[in-house]
Amino acid sequence: MAVIPPRNLPAAASVASSDVLIVDKGSTVEKATSLQVVDAAIPLATQEEAETGTDNEKRVTPLRVSQAISALSIAASDLGSSASGKGTALIGDERGGTLEKTIATVAIAAETYGAVGNGTTDDSTALNDALSAAVAKNATVRLVRGKTYAIGAPVFLQAGVPLDLNGAKLRRLASYTTAESAIRYTGTNSAADIINVYGGSIEDLIDSDTTSGKISMVQLSKCKVARLHFDKASTEKQLVAFAECDRVDFHVNDFSSPRAYADLNQHCLAAEISKCNNISCSGYIHNSWNALNIEADGASFDSLNVDLSNLIIADTYDTAIFCRALGSNANQLRRVSVTGGVLYNIGKAGIKFSVPSSITGTGYVLDQLDISGMIVKGFGFNVDSCAISSFSDDSQVADSAINSISIRATIDGRDDAGTVSALSGDLSGIRIANANKVKIDANITNCPEEGIFLSNVDNFSVTGVVTECCQTGGEAGLYVLNCNHGVIVGDYSSNLDHGIYLSRTQNVRVVATANGNTGYGLYVPNDGGNPVWTDFCTFSVTTIGNSSGGIFQ
């Protein structure tokens, strides 16, 4: 009889539960069905074991799975509900919403709705369709890295729908003809009005010289939170306009105009921020006319906070930060706080506040301004209610639209090459006119004109070190004109003329070192012998000056 090993037997086409296998028991040889073998190796779990779900060595049938789910008492209606304790809460997600929406919270591709992303084909319709679809799906719209999505018609952002640029670029085409912003959103300042765009670049090809008005690339209005974070941005016009937003979070790693610096025009800026409360700007903004415009536009703000802690502004042709009140009503800007910021190679003012001098109502247009921790290489601060400019010989401080200013900063008038610019304009480190209650604590050097210029200020305190100022003009390191009730402490010198210049000023105490390189350390003209103009002043001054005695009074 031939011996055939089991391994040489033909393979079975199928195995029935009644088929038998040989089982070696050691002393005997018996048969067993295939089902018996499976039950011995992986036993079937009981209903109780399936519901408990702690045994990982037993198998379950569809019936056991159904029984376990039923035992949890989760109805389909509960999974589809967004009520508290249902929907997403059943899987540990406490954000709310139905389980279906949470499972569907994946990125939607604009390509699904027809986007091409080649930089020339208009993708506006596809982007709008994707954003609209994302609302129902509670999803993010995510673009494809490396692509450029062209915008030839307005794109409307949706509340609560993040737009993840994902390393892609949005480009407004030069052929864009609509006299409105290319990307926009208008809400109602409700809790749902949250806009979030991030993670890529944005480019504007409109020539601002041939397009009327300041048509910004992006405009966000009445948002609870408006968040724009770009890797890179370029425009010849205004990149972003924020209006009436509770919170603005604006970041751009690299913003610049494609134009040459000398060819910049006045519409080129990174952001215009109008009637917004809490503003945070960060990143690197350079080669623009102004970097940021912040406007009250007639609205009343009880508190305006501007955080520039992680912002660098460079190479602005005019002003880095221009803040102004529009209209003549009082209390437009109250408790304004500007923190941080590094500004360098600034064409004119690092930060300029402009308010009208003629106001209606009770109060001030600009009240309680606090600038702290700012570093400026270029020019510094200009705060002025500029319509007040005419004073008769016997006048003192006029009524002002500005009240309570505090400035703590470091200012250097030289550019990166160590050159003091000869541009025209307000070239003082700090220039304040027509204000009440001014406090300055600053380290200032190498300004083209005065380190500090105060005109028509009542109740002031100046502390700091001013050196090597009046490089190209001006009259003193510290120039005080038509001021009343003040204290001056510190070290003041100029490259030209006088260290400290006091004119038509009363009730001022000076405890300082004053160095006039070609003039007097302390210069106090008697203005024709009229004792009213400079009166009730006391001096404890160490003076150094090329003119005899170092003091002229």
Coordinates of C-alpha atoms in Angstrom, one line a residue:
M1 CA 0.0 0.0 0.0
A2 CA 1.4 3.4 -1.0
V3 CA 2.0 6.1 1.7
I4 CA 0.7 9.5 0.7
P5 CA 1.8 12.4 3.0
P6 CA -1.0 14.9 3.7
R7 CA 1.0 17.7 2.1
N8 CA 0.8 15.8 -1.2
L9 CA -3.0 15.7 -1.2
P10 CA -4.9 18.0 -3.6
A11 CA -6.1 21.3 -2.1
A12 CA -9.8 21.4 -1.1
A13 CA -11.9 23.8 -3.2
S14 CA -14.0 24.6 -0.1
V15 CA -14.5 23.4 3.4
A16 CA -17.9 22.7 4.8
S17 CA -18.7 22.8 8.5
S18 CA -19.4 19.1 8.3
D19 CA -16.0 18.2 6.8
V20 CA -13.7 16.4 9.2
L21 CA -10.1 16.8 10.2
I22 CA -7.9 14.2 11.8
V23 CA -7.0 15.1 15.4
D24 CA -4.1 13.4 17.1
K25 CA -5.0 12.9 20.8
G26 CA -1.7 11.2 21.6
S27 CA -3.0 7.7 22.5
T28 CA -5.8 7.8 20.0
V29 CA -6.7 9.4 16.6
E30 CA -10.1 11.0 16.3
K31 CA -12.0 13.2 13.9
A32 CA -13.3 16.8 14.3
T33 CA -15.3 19.2 12.2
S34 CA -13.8 22.5 11.0
L35 CA -16.3 24.4 13.1
Q36 CA -15.1 22.5 16.2
V37 CA -11.5 23.4 15.4
V38 CA -12.4 27.2 15.0
D39 CA -14.5 27.2 18.3
A40 CA -11.6 25.6 20.1
A41 CA -9.0 28.1 18.8
I42 CA -11.2 31.3 18.9
P43 CA -14.3 30.8 21.1
L44 CA -17.5 32.7 20.3
A45 CA -18.2 35.5 22.8
T46 CA -21.4 35.6 24.7
Q47 CA -23.7 38.6 24.4
E48 CA -22.5 39.8 27.8
E49 CA -18.9 39.5 26.8
A50 CA -19.6 41.4 23.6
E51 CA -21.3 44.3 25.5
T52 CA -18.5 44.5 28.0
G53 CA -15.9 44.6 25.3
T54 CA -12.8 43.6 27.4
D55 CA -11.9 40.2 25.9
N56 CA -9.7 40.4 22.9
E57 CA -9.3 36.7 22.3
K58 CA -12.9 35.8 21.3
R59 CA -14.8 36.4 18.2
V60 CA -18.2 38.0 17.7
T61 CA -20.9 37.5 15.1
P62 CA -22.9 40.3 13.4
L63 CA -25.7 39.5 15.9
R64 CA -23.4 40.0 18.8
V65 CA -22.2 43.4 17.4
S66 CA -25.8 44.5 16.9
Q67 CA -26.7 43.4 20.4
A68 CA -23.7 45.3 21.9
I69 CA -24.6 48.5 20.0
S70 CA -28.2 48.2 21.1
A71 CA -27.1 47.7 24.7
L72 CA -25.4 51.2 24.5
S73 CA -28.8 52.7 23.8
I74 CA -27.5 55.0 21.0
A75 CA -30.3 55.7 18.6
A76 CA -29.7 57.0 15.1
S77 CA -31.5 60.1 16.0
D78 CA -29.0 60.8 18.8
L79 CA -26.1 60.5 16.3
G80 CA -27.8 63.0 14.0
S81 CA -28.5 65.5 16.8
S82 CA -26.4 68.5 17.8
A83 CA -28.1 68.8 21.2
S84 CA -26.0 68.7 24.4
G85 CA -24.7 65.2 25.1
K86 CA -25.5 63.9 21.7
G87 CA -24.0 64.0 18.2
T88 CA -20.3 64.7 18.5
A89 CA -20.4 64.4 22.3
L90 CA -20.9 60.7 21.9
I91 CA -17.4 60.3 20.5
G92 CA -15.8 62.7 23.0
D93 CA -15.9 65.8 20.8
E94 CA -17.5 68.6 22.8
R95 CA -17.5 71.2 20.0
G96 CA -21.1 70.4 19.2
G97 CA -22.8 69.4 15.9
T98 CA -23.9 66.2 14.5
L99 CA -21.7 63.1 14.2
E100 CA -22.2 63.2 10.4
K101 CA -20.8 66.7 10.1
T102 CA -17.9 65.9 12.3
I103 CA -17.0 62.8 10.2
A104 CA -17.3 65.1 7.2
T105 CA -15.0 67.7 8.7
V106 CA -12.3 67.2 6.1
A107 CA -10.8 69.6 3.7
I108 CA -12.8 70.4 0.6
A109 CA -10.7 70.8 -2.6
A110 CA -11.6 73.7 -4.8
E111 CA -10.7 71.4 -7.8
T112 CA -13.8 69.4 -6.9
Y113 CA -15.8 72.4 -8.0
G114 CA -13.9 73.2 -11.1
A115 CA -10.8 75.2 -10.0
V116 CA -7.8 74.9 -12.2
G117 CA -5.0 76.8 -10.3
N118 CA -2.8 77.6 -13.3
G119 CA -2.6 81.4 -12.5
T120 CA -4.5 82.6 -15.5
T121 CA -7.9 80.7 -15.6
D122 CA -10.4 82.5 -13.5
D123 CA -11.1 80.3 -10.4
S124 CA -13.6 82.7 -8.7
T125 CA -16.7 80.6 -9.3
A126 CA -15.0 77.4 -8.2
L127 CA -13.7 79.0 -5.0
N128 CA -17.2 80.5 -4.2
D129 CA -18.8 77.1 -4.8
A130 CA -16.3 75.3 -2.6
L131 CA -16.7 77.9 0.2
S132 CA -20.5 77.6 0.0
A133 CA -20.4 73.8 0.1
A134 CA -18.1 73.9 3.2
V135 CA -20.7 75.7 5.2
A136 CA -23.1 72.7 5.1
K137 CA -20.3 70.2 5.7
N138 CA -18.6 72.2 8.5
A139 CA -15.4 71.8 6.5
T140 CA -12.2 73.6 5.6
V141 CA -11.5 74.7 2.0
R142 CA -7.9 73.7 1.3
L143 CA -6.0 74.7 -1.8
V144 CA -3.3 72.7 -3.5
R145 CA 0.3 73.6 -2.6
G146 CA 2.3 75.2 -5.4
K147 CA -0.8 76.2 -7.5
T148 CA -1.9 79.8 -8.2
Y149 CA -5.6 80.5 -8.2
A150 CA -6.6 83.5 -10.3
I151 CA -9.4 85.8 -9.2
G152 CA -11.3 87.7 -11.9
A153 CA -14.5 88.3 -9.9
P154 CA -15.3 88.7 -6.2
V155 CA -14.8 85.8 -3.9
F156 CA -17.0 85.7 -0.8
L157 CA -15.6 84.2 2.4
Q158 CA -18.0 82.3 4.6
A159 CA -18.4 82.6 8.4
G160 CA -16.7 79.8 10.3
V161 CA -15.2 78.3 7.1
P162 CA -11.4 78.3 7.2
L163 CA -9.6 78.9 3.9
D164 CA -6.3 77.0 4.1
L165 CA -4.1 78.3 1.3
N166 CA -1.7 75.4 2.1
G167 CA 1.3 77.0 0.3
A168 CA -0.8 78.1 -2.7
K169 CA -1.2 81.6 -4.0
L170 CA -4.3 83.8 -4.6
R171 CA -3.8 86.3 -7.4
R172 CA -6.1 89.1 -8.5
L173 CA -5.9 89.4 -12.2
A174 CA -5.0 92.7 -13.9
S175 CA -8.3 92.3 -15.8
Y176 CA -10.3 92.5 -12.6
T177 CA -12.9 95.2 -13.4
T178 CA -15.2 95.2 -10.3
A179 CA -14.7 98.4 -8.3
E180 CA -14.7 96.4 -5.1
S181 CA -12.4 94.1 -3.1
A182 CA -11.5 90.8 -4.7
I183 CA -11.9 88.8 -1.5
R184 CA -14.5 89.9 1.0
Y185 CA -16.8 89.3 3.9
T186 CA -19.5 91.4 5.7
G187 CA -21.0 90.1 8.9
T188 CA -23.0 91.5 11.8
N189 CA -20.4 91.2 14.6
S190 CA -22.1 88.1 15.9
A191 CA -20.3 85.3 17.6
A192 CA -20.5 83.3 14.4
D193 CA -18.7 86.0 12.3
I194 CA -15.2 84.4 12.4
I195 CA -13.0 84.6 9.3
N196 CA -9.8 82.6 9.1
V197 CA -7.5 82.7 6.0
Y198 CA -4.0 81.3 6.4
G199 CA -1.0 79.4 5.1
G200 CA -0.1 80.8 1.6
S201 CA 0.6 83.9 -0.5
I202 CA -1.5 86.6 -2.0
E203 CA -0.7 88.8 -5.0
D204 CA -2.5 91.7 -6.6
L205 CA -1.8 92.6 -10.2
I206 CA -4.0 95.8 -10.4
D207 CA -2.0 98.9 -11.2
S208 CA -3.2 101.4 -8.6
D209 CA -2.3 104.4 -10.9
T210 CA -4.9 103.3 -13.4
T211 CA -7.6 102.1 -11.0
S212 CA -9.7 104.7 -9.2
G213 CA -10.0 104.5 -5.4
K214 CA -8.3 102.4 -2.8
I215 CA -9.6 99.0 -3.9
S216 CA -8.2 96.6 -1.4
M217 CA -7.4 93.0 -2.3
V218 CA -9.2 91.7 0.8
Q219 CA -12.0 93.5 2.8
L220 CA -13.4 92.1 6.0
S221 CA -16.3 94.0 7.8
K222 CA -18.1 93.5 11.0
C223 CA -16.3 90.3 12.1
K224 CA -16.1 89.1 15.6
V225 CA -12.6 87.7 14.7
A226 CA -10.8 88.6 11.5
R227 CA -7.7 86.5 11.1
L228 CA -5.5 86.7 8.0
H229 CA -2.1 85.0 8.1
F230 CA -0.1 85.1 4.8
D231 CA 3.4 83.8 4.0
K232 CA 3.9 86.4 1.4
A233 CA 1.9 89.4 0.0
S234 CA 2.4 91.8 -2.9
T235 CA 0.3 94.7 -4.1
E236 CA 0.6 98.1 -5.7
K237 CA -2.6 99.1 -3.8
Q238 CA -4.0 98.4 -0.4
L239 CA -3.7 94.8 0.5
V240 CA -6.3 94.5 3.3
A241 CA -9.1 96.6 4.7
F242 CA -10.6 95.7 8.1
A243 CA -13.8 97.6 9.2
E244 CA -15.8 97.5 12.4
C245 CA -14.2 94.2 13.6
D246 CA -14.0 93.3 17.3
R247 CA -10.6 91.6 16.9
V248 CA -8.1 91.8 14.1
D249 CA -5.2 89.3 13.8
F250 CA -3.1 90.2 10.8
H251 CA 0.2 88.5 10.0
V252 CA 2.3 88.5 6.9
N253 CA 5.8 87.0 6.8
D254 CA 6.8 89.2 3.8
F255 CA 4.8 92.1 2.4
S256 CA 6.1 94.5 -0.2
S257 CA 5.1 96.4 -3.3
P258 CA 6.5 95.2 -6.6
R259 CA 7.4 98.9 -7.4
A260 CA 10.7 100.4 -6.9
Y261 CA 10.9 102.4 -3.6
A262 CA 11.1 105.8 -5.3
D263 CA 8.1 104.9 -7.5
L264 CA 5.7 104.1 -4.7
N265 CA 2.3 105.8 -4.7
Q266 CA 0.1 106.8 -1.7
H267 CA -2.4 104.0 -2.1
C268 CA 0.2 101.3 -1.4
L269 CA -0.1 100.0 2.2
A270 CA -0.4 96.6 3.9
A271 CA -3.6 97.3 5.9
E272 CA -6.2 99.9 6.6
I273 CA -8.0 99.3 9.9
S274 CA -11.1 101.3 10.5
K275 CA -13.2 101.3 13.6
C276 CA -11.7 98.1 15.1
N277 CA -11.1 97.5 18.8
N278 CA -8.3 94.9 19.4
I279 CA -5.6 94.8 16.7
S280 CA -2.6 92.5 16.5
C281 CA -0.2 92.9 13.6
S282 CA 2.9 90.8 13.2
G283 CA 5.5 89.8 10.5
Y284 CA 7.6 91.9 8.1
I285 CA 6.2 94.8 6.1
H286 CA 8.5 96.7 3.8
N287 CA 8.6 98.8 0.6
S288 CA 5.2 100.5 1.0
W289 CA 4.0 104.1 1.2
N290 CA 2.4 103.6 4.7
A291 CA 2.5 100.2 6.4
L292 CA -0.7 100.5 8.5
N293 CA -3.5 103.1 8.6
I294 CA -5.7 103.0 11.7
E295 CA -8.8 105.2 11.6
A296 CA -11.5 106.0 14.1
D297 CA -13.7 107.4 11.2
G298 CA -16.0 109.2 13.6
A299 CA -16.8 106.2 15.8
S300 CA -16.3 106.3 19.5
F301 CA -13.9 103.8 21.1
D302 CA -13.6 103.4 24.8
S303 CA -10.5 101.2 24.3
L304 CA -8.2 100.6 21.3
N305 CA -5.4 98.1 21.8
V306 CA -2.7 97.7 19.1
D307 CA -0.2 94.9 19.7
L308 CA 2.9 95.2 17.4
S309 CA 5.2 93.0 19.6
N310 CA 6.2 90.8 16.7
L311 CA 6.1 93.3 13.8
I312 CA 8.9 94.8 11.8
I313 CA 8.2 97.6 9.4
A314 CA 10.9 98.8 7.1
D315 CA 11.5 101.1 4.1
T316 CA 8.2 103.0 4.1
Y317 CA 8.2 106.0 1.9
D318 CA 6.0 108.1 4.1
T319 CA 4.7 106.9 7.5
A320 CA 5.0 103.5 9.1
I321 CA 1.8 103.7 11.2
F322 CA -0.7 106.5 10.5
C323 CA -3.5 106.8 13.1
R324 CA -6.2 109.4 12.6
A325 CA -9.6 110.5 13.8
L326 CA -12.0 111.5 11.1
G327 CA -14.9 113.8 11.8
S328 CA -15.1 116.4 14.6
N329 CA -16.9 114.6 17.4
A330 CA -15.2 114.1 20.7
N331 CA -14.2 110.8 22.3
Q332 CA -13.2 109.0 19.1
L333 CA -10.1 107.5 20.5
R334 CA -9.9 106.8 24.2
R335 CA -7.4 104.6 26.0
V336 CA -5.3 103.9 23.0
S337 CA -2.4 101.4 23.7
V338 CA 0.3 100.7 21.1
T339 CA 2.8 98.1 22.3
G340 CA 6.1 97.0 20.7
G341 CA 7.2 97.1 17.1
V342 CA 10.5 97.6 15.3
L343 CA 10.4 100.4 12.7
Y344 CA 13.4 101.2 10.5
N345 CA 14.3 103.1 7.4
I346 CA 11.2 105.2 7.7
G347 CA 10.7 108.0 5.2
K348 CA 8.9 110.4 7.6
A349 CA 7.1 109.5 10.8
G350 CA 7.4 106.1 12.5
I351 CA 4.0 106.6 14.0
K352 CA 1.7 109.6 13.4
F353 CA -1.5 110.5 15.1
S354 CA -3.6 113.2 13.4
V355 CA -6.8 114.6 14.8
P356 CA -9.0 117.6 14.0
S357 CA -8.7 120.5 16.4
S358 CA -12.3 121.7 16.1
I359 CA -14.4 119.3 18.0
T360 CA -18.1 119.0 19.0
G361 CA -19.2 117.6 22.3
T362 CA -17.4 117.2 25.6
G363 CA -14.0 115.6 25.8
Y364 CA -11.1 115.0 23.5
V365 CA -10.8 113.3 20.1
L366 CA -7.6 111.5 21.2
D367 CA -7.5 110.7 25.0
Q368 CA -5.0 108.6 26.9
L369 CA -2.5 107.4 24.3
D370 CA 0.2 105.0 25.6
I371 CA 3.1 104.0 23.3
S372 CA 5.5 101.6 24.8
G373 CA 8.4 99.3 23.9
M374 CA 8.8 100.6 20.3
I375 CA 12.2 100.8 18.6
V376 CA 12.5 103.2 15.6
K377 CA 15.4 103.5 13.2
G378 CA 14.4 106.4 11.0
F379 CA 12.0 108.9 12.4
G380 CA 9.8 108.7 15.5
F381 CA 6.4 110.0 16.6
N382 CA 4.2 112.8 15.4
V383 CA 1.1 113.6 17.4
D384 CA -0.7 116.7 16.3
S385 CA -4.1 118.3 16.1
C386 CA -2.6 120.2 13.2
A387 CA -5.3 122.8 12.6
I388 CA -4.2 124.7 15.8
S389 CA -1.3 126.7 14.5
S390 CA -1.8 130.4 15.0
F391 CA -0.8 132.0 18.3
S392 CA -0.5 135.7 19.2
D393 CA 2.6 136.9 21.0
D394 CA 1.0 136.7 24.4
S395 CA -0.8 133.4 24.0
Q396 CA 0.0 130.3 25.9
V397 CA -1.3 126.8 25.3
A398 CA -4.5 126.7 23.3
D399 CA -7.4 124.3 23.8
S400 CA -6.5 120.9 22.4
A401 CA -8.2 117.9 20.9
I402 CA -5.5 115.6 22.5
N403 CA -5.2 114.6 26.1
S404 CA -2.7 112.4 28.0
I405 CA 0.1 110.9 26.0
S406 CA 2.8 108.5 27.2
I407 CA 5.7 107.5 25.0
R408 CA 8.5 105.0 26.0
A409 CA 10.7 104.3 23.0
T410 CA 14.1 104.1 21.5
I411 CA 14.7 106.2 18.3
D412 CA 17.7 106.3 15.9
G413 CA 17.5 108.6 12.9
R414 CA 20.0 106.6 10.9
D415 CA 19.2 104.0 8.3
D416 CA 20.9 100.6 8.0
A417 CA 23.9 102.2 6.3
G418 CA 24.3 104.6 9.1
T419 CA 23.1 107.6 7.0
V420 CA 20.7 110.2 8.3
S421 CA 18.1 110.8 5.6
A422 CA 17.6 114.3 4.1
L423 CA 13.9 113.7 3.2
S424 CA 11.6 116.7 3.9
G425 CA 8.9 116.5 6.5
D426 CA 8.6 116.2 10.2
L427 CA 12.0 114.9 10.9
S428 CA 12.1 115.1 14.7
G429 CA 12.3 112.0 16.8
I430 CA 9.2 112.9 18.7
R431 CA 7.0 115.8 17.6
I432 CA 3.9 116.6 19.7
A433 CA 1.7 119.7 19.2
N434 CA -1.5 120.9 20.8
A435 CA -1.9 118.4 23.6
N436 CA -2.5 118.2 27.4
K437 CA -0.6 115.8 29.7
V438 CA 2.4 114.5 27.9
K439 CA 4.9 112.0 29.4
I440 CA 8.0 111.0 27.4
D441 CA 10.8 108.6 28.4
A442 CA 13.0 108.0 25.4
N443 CA 16.5 107.4 24.2
I444 CA 16.9 109.3 20.9
T445 CA 19.9 109.8 18.7
N446 CA 20.9 111.0 15.2
C447 CA 17.6 112.6 14.1
P448 CA 17.8 115.0 11.1
E449 CA 16.1 117.7 13.2
E450 CA 15.1 118.0 16.9
G451 CA 15.2 114.9 19.1
I452 CA 12.0 116.1 20.8
F453 CA 9.8 118.9 19.6
L454 CA 6.9 120.1 21.9
S455 CA 4.6 122.9 20.8
N456 CA 1.6 124.1 22.7
V457 CA 1.6 121.4 25.3
D458 CA 0.3 121.8 28.9
N459 CA 1.5 119.6 31.7
F460 CA 4.4 117.6 30.4
S461 CA 7.3 115.5 31.7
V462 CA 10.4 114.7 29.5
T463 CA 13.0 112.2 30.7
G464 CA 15.7 110.6 28.6
V465 CA 18.8 110.9 26.6
V466 CA 18.9 112.9 23.4
T467 CA 22.2 112.8 21.5
E468 CA 23.6 113.8 18.1
C469 CA 20.3 115.3 16.8
C470 CA 19.9 118.2 14.4
Q471 CA 22.1 116.5 11.9
T472 CA 20.7 118.4 8.9
G473 CA 18.5 121.1 10.5
G474 CA 16.4 122.1 13.5
E475 CA 17.5 124.1 16.5
A476 CA 18.0 121.9 19.5
G477 CA 18.1 118.4 21.0
L478 CA 14.9 119.4 22.9
Y479 CA 12.8 122.2 21.6
V480 CA 9.9 123.5 23.7
L481 CA 7.6 126.2 22.4
N482 CA 4.5 127.8 23.9
C483 CA 4.3 125.2 26.7
N484 CA 3.2 125.4 30.3
H485 CA 3.8 123.3 33.5
G486 CA 6.6 120.9 32.8
V487 CA 9.6 119.0 34.1
I488 CA 12.7 118.2 32.0
V489 CA 15.2 115.7 33.3
G490 CA 18.0 114.0 31.4
D491 CA 20.8 114.6 28.9
Y492 CA 20.2 116.7 25.7
S493 CA 22.5 117.5 22.9
S494 CA 22.5 118.5 19.3
N495 CA 24.9 118.4 16.4
L496 CA 23.9 121.9 15.5
D497 CA 22.8 124.9 17.6
H498 CA 21.5 124.2 21.2
G499 CA 21.0 121.4 23.6
I500 CA 17.7 122.7 25.0
Y501 CA 15.6 125.5 23.5
L502 CA 12.8 127.0 25.6
S503 CA 10.6 129.7 24.1
R504 CA 7.4 131.3 25.3
T505 CA 7.2 128.7 28.1
Q506 CA 6.1 129.1 31.7
N507 CA 6.3 127.1 34.9
V508 CA 9.0 124.6 33.7
R509 CA 11.6 123.0 35.9
V510 CA 14.8 121.8 34.1
V511 CA 17.2 119.4 35.8
A512 CA 19.5 118.3 33.0
T513 CA 22.8 118.3 31.1
A514 CA 22.5 120.3 28.0
N515 CA 25.1 120.4 25.2
G516 CA 24.9 122.8 22.3
N517 CA 27.6 122.0 19.7
T518 CA 27.5 125.3 17.9
G519 CA 25.2 127.2 20.1
Y520 CA 24.2 127.3 23.8
G521 CA 23.6 124.3 26.1
L522 CA 20.4 126.0 27.3
Y523 CA 18.9 128.7 25.1
V524 CA 16.0 130.8 26.6
P525 CA 15.4 133.8 24.4
N526 CA 13.7 136.8 26.1
D527 CA 11.7 137.5 23.0
G528 CA 12.1 141.3 23.0
G529 CA 12.2 141.5 26.8
N530 CA 8.6 140.4 27.4
P531 CA 8.8 138.6 30.7
V532 CA 5.4 136.8 30.2
W533 CA 6.6 134.6 27.5
T534 CA 9.2 132.6 29.5
D535 CA 8.4 133.0 33.2
F536 CA 8.3 131.1 36.5
C537 CA 11.0 128.6 35.2
T538 CA 13.7 127.1 37.3
F539 CA 17.0 125.6 36.0
S540 CA 19.5 123.2 37.5
V541 CA 21.5 122.6 34.4
T542 CA 25.0 121.5 33.6
T543 CA 25.6 123.2 30.3
I544 CA 28.2 122.7 27.6
G545 CA 28.2 125.0 24.6
N546 CA 30.5 126.8 22.3
S547 CA 28.8 130.1 23.0
S548 CA 29.9 132.0 26.0
G549 CA 28.6 130.6 29.3
G550 CA 26.6 127.9 27.7
I551 CA 23.3 129.6 28.7
F552 CA 21.5 132.3 27.0
Q553 CA 18.6 133.9 28.8

